[in-house]
Amino acid sequence: MTFSVSRRVAAPTEDIWALLTDTGKWPEWGPSITGAGPATAGGLALGSRGKVRTVVGAALPYTVTAFEPGRYWAWSVAGIPATGHRVIPQDGGCLVTFTVPWWAPAYLPVCALALRRIERLAAR
């Protein structure tokens, strides 16, 4: 069981996917992230590993645990299942959805803020 929050964004699916998978962009839209080390030079893929720096200053290891190119990726942080990130094409844009594990619904407002930031970045 997961919980989710979604936002319709008037931007091409490819643009949103690029924001979601470029570790250098994560601090621009992720409220709880201040930095991230790239998984690999080629970008995210299933099994990719890296480090993510949080707003509390901790640098934690991450692993991409699910990956569907152009559509969905999920990860674990410090070995704990974290958010999923889905992009669904729609007329005039796409629907962007973040999922959280059953035990983390309190994180949904943070995800909603991230979606608003992604929409703002895509409008530039």
Coordinates of N, CA and C in Angstrom, one line a residue:
M1 N 0.8 -1.2 0.0 CA 0.0 0.0 0.0 C 0.9 1.2 0.0
T2 N 0.5 2.2 -0.8 CA 1.2 3.5 -0.9 C 0.2 4.6 -0.9
F3 N 0.7 5.8 -0.6 CA -0.1 7.0 -0.7 C 0.5 7.8 -1.8
S4 N -0.3 8.7 -2.4 CA 0.3 9.5 -3.5 C -0.3 10.9 -3.6
V5 N 0.4 11.8 -4.3 CA 0.0 13.1 -4.6 C 0.4 13.4 -6.0
S6 N -0.5 14.1 -6.8 CA -0.3 14.3 -8.2 C -0.5 15.8 -8.5
R7 N 0.1 16.1 -9.7 CA -0.1 17.5 -10.2 C -0.1 17.4 -11.7
R8 N -1.0 18.1 -12.3 CA -1.0 18.2 -13.8 C -0.1 19.3 -14.2
V9 N 0.9 19.1 -15.1 CA 1.8 20.1 -15.5 C 1.8 20.3 -17.0
A10 N 1.7 21.5 -17.4 CA 1.6 21.8 -18.8 C 3.0 21.9 -19.4
A11 N 3.6 20.8 -19.5 CA 5.0 20.7 -20.0 C 5.2 19.3 -20.6
P12 N 6.0 19.2 -21.6 CA 6.3 17.9 -22.2 C 6.8 16.8 -21.2
T13 N 6.3 15.6 -21.3 CA 6.7 14.5 -20.5 C 8.2 14.4 -20.4
E14 N 8.9 14.6 -21.5 CA 10.4 14.5 -21.6 C 11.1 15.5 -20.7
D15 N 10.5 16.7 -20.7 CA 11.1 17.8 -19.8 C 11.0 17.5 -18.3
I16 N 9.8 16.9 -18.0 CA 9.6 16.6 -16.6 C 10.4 15.4 -16.2
W17 N 10.5 14.4 -17.0 CA 11.4 13.3 -16.8 C 12.8 13.7 -16.6
A18 N 13.3 14.6 -17.4 CA 14.7 15.1 -17.3 C 14.9 15.8 -15.9
L19 N 13.9 16.5 -15.4 CA 14.0 17.1 -14.1 C 14.1 16.1 -13.0
L20 N 13.2 15.1 -13.1 CA 13.1 14.0 -12.1 C 14.4 13.1 -12.1
T21 N 15.1 13.0 -13.2 CA 16.2 12.0 -13.2 C 17.6 12.7 -13.2
D22 N 17.6 14.0 -13.3 CA 18.9 14.7 -13.2 C 19.2 15.0 -11.8
T23 N 20.2 14.3 -11.2 CA 20.5 14.5 -9.8 C 21.0 15.9 -9.5
G24 N 21.5 16.6 -10.4 CA 21.9 18.0 -10.2 C 20.8 18.9 -10.0
K25 N 19.6 18.5 -10.5 CA 18.4 19.3 -10.4 C 17.6 19.0 -9.1
W26 N 17.9 17.9 -8.5 CA 17.1 17.5 -7.3 C 17.0 18.6 -6.3
P27 N 18.0 19.3 -5.9 CA 17.9 20.4 -4.9 C 17.0 21.5 -5.3
E28 N 16.8 21.7 -6.6 CA 16.0 22.8 -7.1 C 14.5 22.5 -6.8
W29 N 14.1 21.2 -6.8 CA 12.7 20.9 -6.6 C 12.4 20.1 -5.4
G30 N 13.4 19.5 -4.8 CA 13.2 18.6 -3.7 C 13.4 19.4 -2.4
P31 N 12.4 19.7 -1.6 CA 12.5 20.5 -0.4 C 13.4 19.8 0.7
S32 N 13.6 18.5 0.7 CA 14.4 17.9 1.7 C 15.8 17.6 1.2
I33 N 16.2 18.0 0.0 CA 17.5 17.7 -0.6 C 18.3 18.9 -0.8
T34 N 19.5 18.9 -0.4 CA 20.4 20.0 -0.6 C 21.5 19.7 -1.6
G35 N 21.6 18.4 -2.0 CA 22.6 18.0 -3.0 C 22.5 16.5 -3.2
A36 N 23.0 16.1 -4.4 CA 23.0 14.6 -4.7 C 24.2 14.3 -5.6
G37 N 24.8 13.2 -5.3 CA 25.8 12.7 -6.2 C 25.2 11.9 -7.3
P38 N 25.7 12.1 -8.5 CA 25.1 11.3 -9.6 C 25.3 9.8 -9.4
A39 N 24.3 9.1 -9.8 CA 24.3 7.7 -9.7 C 25.4 7.1 -10.6
T40 N 25.4 7.5 -11.9 CA 26.4 7.2 -12.9 C 26.5 8.3 -13.9
A41 N 27.5 8.3 -14.7 CA 27.6 9.3 -15.7 C 26.5 9.2 -16.7
G42 N 25.9 8.0 -16.9 CA 24.8 7.8 -17.9 C 23.5 8.2 -17.3
G43 N 23.3 8.6 -16.1 CA 22.1 8.9 -15.5 C 21.5 7.8 -14.7
L44 N 20.3 8.0 -14.2 CA 19.6 7.0 -13.4 C 19.2 5.7 -14.2
A45 N 19.3 4.6 -13.5 CA 18.9 3.3 -14.1 C 18.6 2.4 -12.9
L46 N 18.0 1.3 -13.2 CA 17.7 0.3 -12.1 C 19.0 -0.1 -11.5
G47 N 19.1 0.0 -10.2 CA 20.3 -0.4 -9.5 C 21.3 0.7 -9.3
S48 N 21.1 1.9 -9.9 CA 22.0 3.0 -9.7 C 22.1 3.4 -8.3
R49 N 23.3 3.8 -7.9 CA 23.6 4.1 -6.5 C 24.3 5.5 -6.5
G50 N 24.1 6.2 -5.4 CA 24.7 7.5 -5.2 C 24.5 8.0 -3.8
K51 N 24.7 9.2 -3.5 CA 24.5 9.8 -2.2 C 23.6 11.0 -2.4
V52 N 22.8 11.2 -1.4 CA 21.9 12.4 -1.4 C 22.1 13.1 0.0
R53 N 22.3 14.4 -0.1 CA 22.4 15.3 1.1 C 21.1 15.9 1.5
T54 N 20.8 15.7 2.7 CA 19.5 16.2 3.2 C 19.6 17.6 3.9
V55 N 18.5 18.2 4.1 CA 18.5 19.5 4.8 C 19.0 19.4 6.2
V56 N 19.1 18.3 6.8 CA 19.7 18.2 8.2 C 21.2 17.9 8.1
G57 N 21.8 17.9 6.8 CA 23.2 17.8 6.7 C 23.7 16.4 6.4
A58 N 22.9 15.4 6.6 CA 23.4 14.0 6.4 C 23.5 13.7 4.9
A59 N 24.6 13.0 4.6 CA 24.8 12.4 3.3 C 24.4 11.0 3.3
L60 N 23.4 10.6 2.7 CA 22.9 9.2 2.8 C 23.0 8.5 1.4
P61 N 23.3 7.2 1.5 CA 23.3 6.4 0.2 C 21.9 6.1 -0.3
Y62 N 21.8 6.1 -1.6 CA 20.5 5.8 -2.2 C 20.8 4.7 -3.3
T63 N 19.7 4.0 -3.6 CA 19.7 3.0 -4.6 C 18.4 3.1 -5.4
V64 N 18.5 3.1 -6.7 CA 17.2 3.1 -7.5 C 16.7 1.7 -7.5
T65 N 15.5 1.5 -7.0 CA 14.9 0.2 -6.8 C 13.9 -0.2 -7.9
A66 N 13.4 0.8 -8.7 CA 12.5 0.5 -9.8 C 12.7 1.5 -10.8
F67 N 12.7 1.1 -12.1 CA 13.0 2.1 -13.2 C 12.3 1.6 -14.5
E68 N 11.4 2.5 -15.0 CA 10.8 2.3 -16.3 C 11.1 3.6 -17.0
P69 N 12.0 3.5 -18.0 CA 12.5 4.7 -18.7 C 11.4 5.6 -19.2
G70 N 11.6 6.9 -18.9 CA 10.6 7.9 -19.3 C 9.3 7.9 -18.6
R71 N 9.1 7.0 -17.6 CA 7.8 6.9 -17.0 C 7.8 6.9 -15.4
Y72 N 8.8 6.1 -14.9 CA 8.7 5.8 -13.4 C 10.1 5.4 -12.9
W73 N 10.4 6.0 -11.7 CA 11.5 5.5 -10.9 C 11.2 5.6 -9.4
A74 N 11.8 4.7 -8.7 CA 11.6 4.7 -7.2 C 13.0 4.4 -6.6
W75 N 13.1 4.8 -5.3 CA 14.4 4.6 -4.7 C 14.3 4.2 -3.2
S76 N 15.4 3.7 -2.7 CA 15.5 3.6 -1.2 C 16.6 4.5 -0.8
V77 N 16.5 5.1 0.4 CA 17.5 6.0 0.9 C 18.0 5.3 2.3
A78 N 19.2 5.1 2.4 CA 19.8 4.5 3.5 C 19.1 3.1 3.8
G79 N 18.8 2.4 2.7 CA 18.2 1.1 2.8 C 16.7 1.1 3.1
I80 N 16.1 2.3 3.2 CA 14.6 2.4 3.5 C 13.9 2.9 2.3
P81 N 12.8 2.1 1.9 CA 12.0 2.5 0.7 C 11.6 4.0 0.9
A82 N 11.7 4.7 -0.2 CA 11.4 6.2 -0.2 C 10.4 6.5 -1.3
T83 N 10.5 7.6 -2.0 CA 9.5 8.0 -2.9 C 9.6 7.3 -4.3
G84 N 8.4 7.3 -4.9 CA 8.3 6.9 -6.3 C 8.0 8.1 -7.1
H85 N 8.4 8.2 -8.4 CA 8.2 9.3 -9.2 C 7.6 8.9 -10.6
R86 N 6.4 9.2 -10.9 CA 5.7 8.8 -12.2 C 5.3 10.0 -13.0
V87 N 5.5 9.8 -14.3 CA 5.1 10.8 -15.3 C 4.2 10.1 -16.3
I88 N 3.0 10.6 -16.5 CA 2.0 10.1 -17.4 C 1.6 11.1 -18.4
P89 N 1.9 10.9 -19.7 CA 1.6 11.9 -20.8 C 0.1 12.1 -20.8
Q90 N -0.3 13.4 -21.0 CA -1.7 13.8 -21.2 C -1.7 14.9 -22.2
D91 N -2.9 15.1 -22.8 CA -3.0 16.2 -23.8 C -2.5 17.5 -23.1
G92 N -1.6 18.2 -23.8 CA -1.1 19.5 -23.3 C -0.2 19.4 -22.1
G93 N 0.3 18.3 -21.8 CA 1.2 18.2 -20.7 C 1.4 16.8 -20.2
C94 N 1.4 16.7 -18.8 CA 1.5 15.4 -18.2 C 1.0 15.4 -16.8
L95 N 0.8 14.2 -16.2 CA 0.4 14.1 -14.8 C 1.7 13.6 -14.1
V96 N 2.1 14.3 -13.1 CA 3.3 13.9 -12.3 C 2.8 13.4 -10.9
T97 N 3.2 12.2 -10.6 CA 2.7 11.6 -9.3 C 3.9 11.2 -8.5
F98 N 3.9 11.5 -7.2 CA 4.9 11.0 -6.2 C 4.1 10.1 -5.3
T99 N 4.8 8.9 -5.0 CA 4.2 8.0 -4.1 C 5.1 7.9 -2.9
V100 N 4.5 7.5 -1.8 CA 5.3 7.3 -0.5 C 4.8 6.0 0.1
P101 N 5.7 5.3 0.8 CA 5.3 4.1 1.5 C 4.1 4.3 2.4
W102 N 3.5 3.2 2.8 CA 2.3 3.2 3.7 C 2.6 3.9 5.0
W103 N 3.8 3.8 5.4 CA 4.1 4.4 6.8 C 4.6 5.8 6.7
A104 N 4.5 6.5 5.5 CA 5.1 7.8 5.4 C 4.1 8.9 4.8
P105 N 2.8 8.8 5.1 CA 1.8 9.8 4.5 C 2.1 11.2 5.0
A106 N 2.8 11.4 6.1 CA 3.1 12.7 6.6 C 4.1 13.4 5.6
Y107 N 4.7 12.6 4.7 CA 5.7 13.2 3.8 C 5.0 13.8 2.5
L108 N 3.7 13.5 2.4 CA 2.9 14.0 1.2 C 3.0 15.5 1.0
P109 N 2.8 16.3 2.1 CA 2.9 17.8 1.8 C 4.3 18.2 1.3
V110 N 5.4 17.5 1.6 CA 6.7 17.8 1.1 C 6.7 17.5 -0.4
C111 N 6.1 16.3 -0.7 CA 6.0 15.9 -2.2 C 5.1 16.9 -3.0
A112 N 4.0 17.4 -2.4 CA 3.2 18.4 -3.0 C 4.0 19.7 -3.3
L113 N 4.8 20.1 -2.4 CA 5.6 21.3 -2.6 C 6.6 21.0 -3.7
A114 N 7.2 19.8 -3.7 CA 8.1 19.4 -4.8 C 7.4 19.5 -6.2
L115 N 6.2 19.0 -6.3 CA 5.5 19.1 -7.5 C 5.2 20.5 -8.0
R116 N 4.9 21.4 -7.0 CA 4.8 22.8 -7.4 C 6.1 23.4 -7.9
R117 N 7.2 23.0 -7.3 CA 8.5 23.5 -7.8 C 8.8 23.0 -9.1
I118 N 8.5 21.7 -9.4 CA 8.7 21.1 -10.7 C 7.9 21.9 -11.8
E119 N 6.7 22.2 -11.5 CA 5.8 22.9 -12.4 C 6.5 24.3 -12.7
R120 N 7.0 25.0 -11.7 CA 7.6 26.3 -11.9 C 8.9 26.1 -12.7
L121 N 9.7 25.1 -12.4 CA 10.9 24.9 -13.2 C 10.6 24.6 -14.7
A122 N 9.6 23.8 -14.9 CA 9.2 23.5 -16.3 C 8.7 24.7 -17.1
A123 N 8.1 25.6 -16.4 CA 7.5 26.8 -17.0 C 8.6 27.8 -17.5
R124 N 9.9 27.6 -17.0 CA 10.9 28.5 -17.4 C 11.4 28.3 -18.9

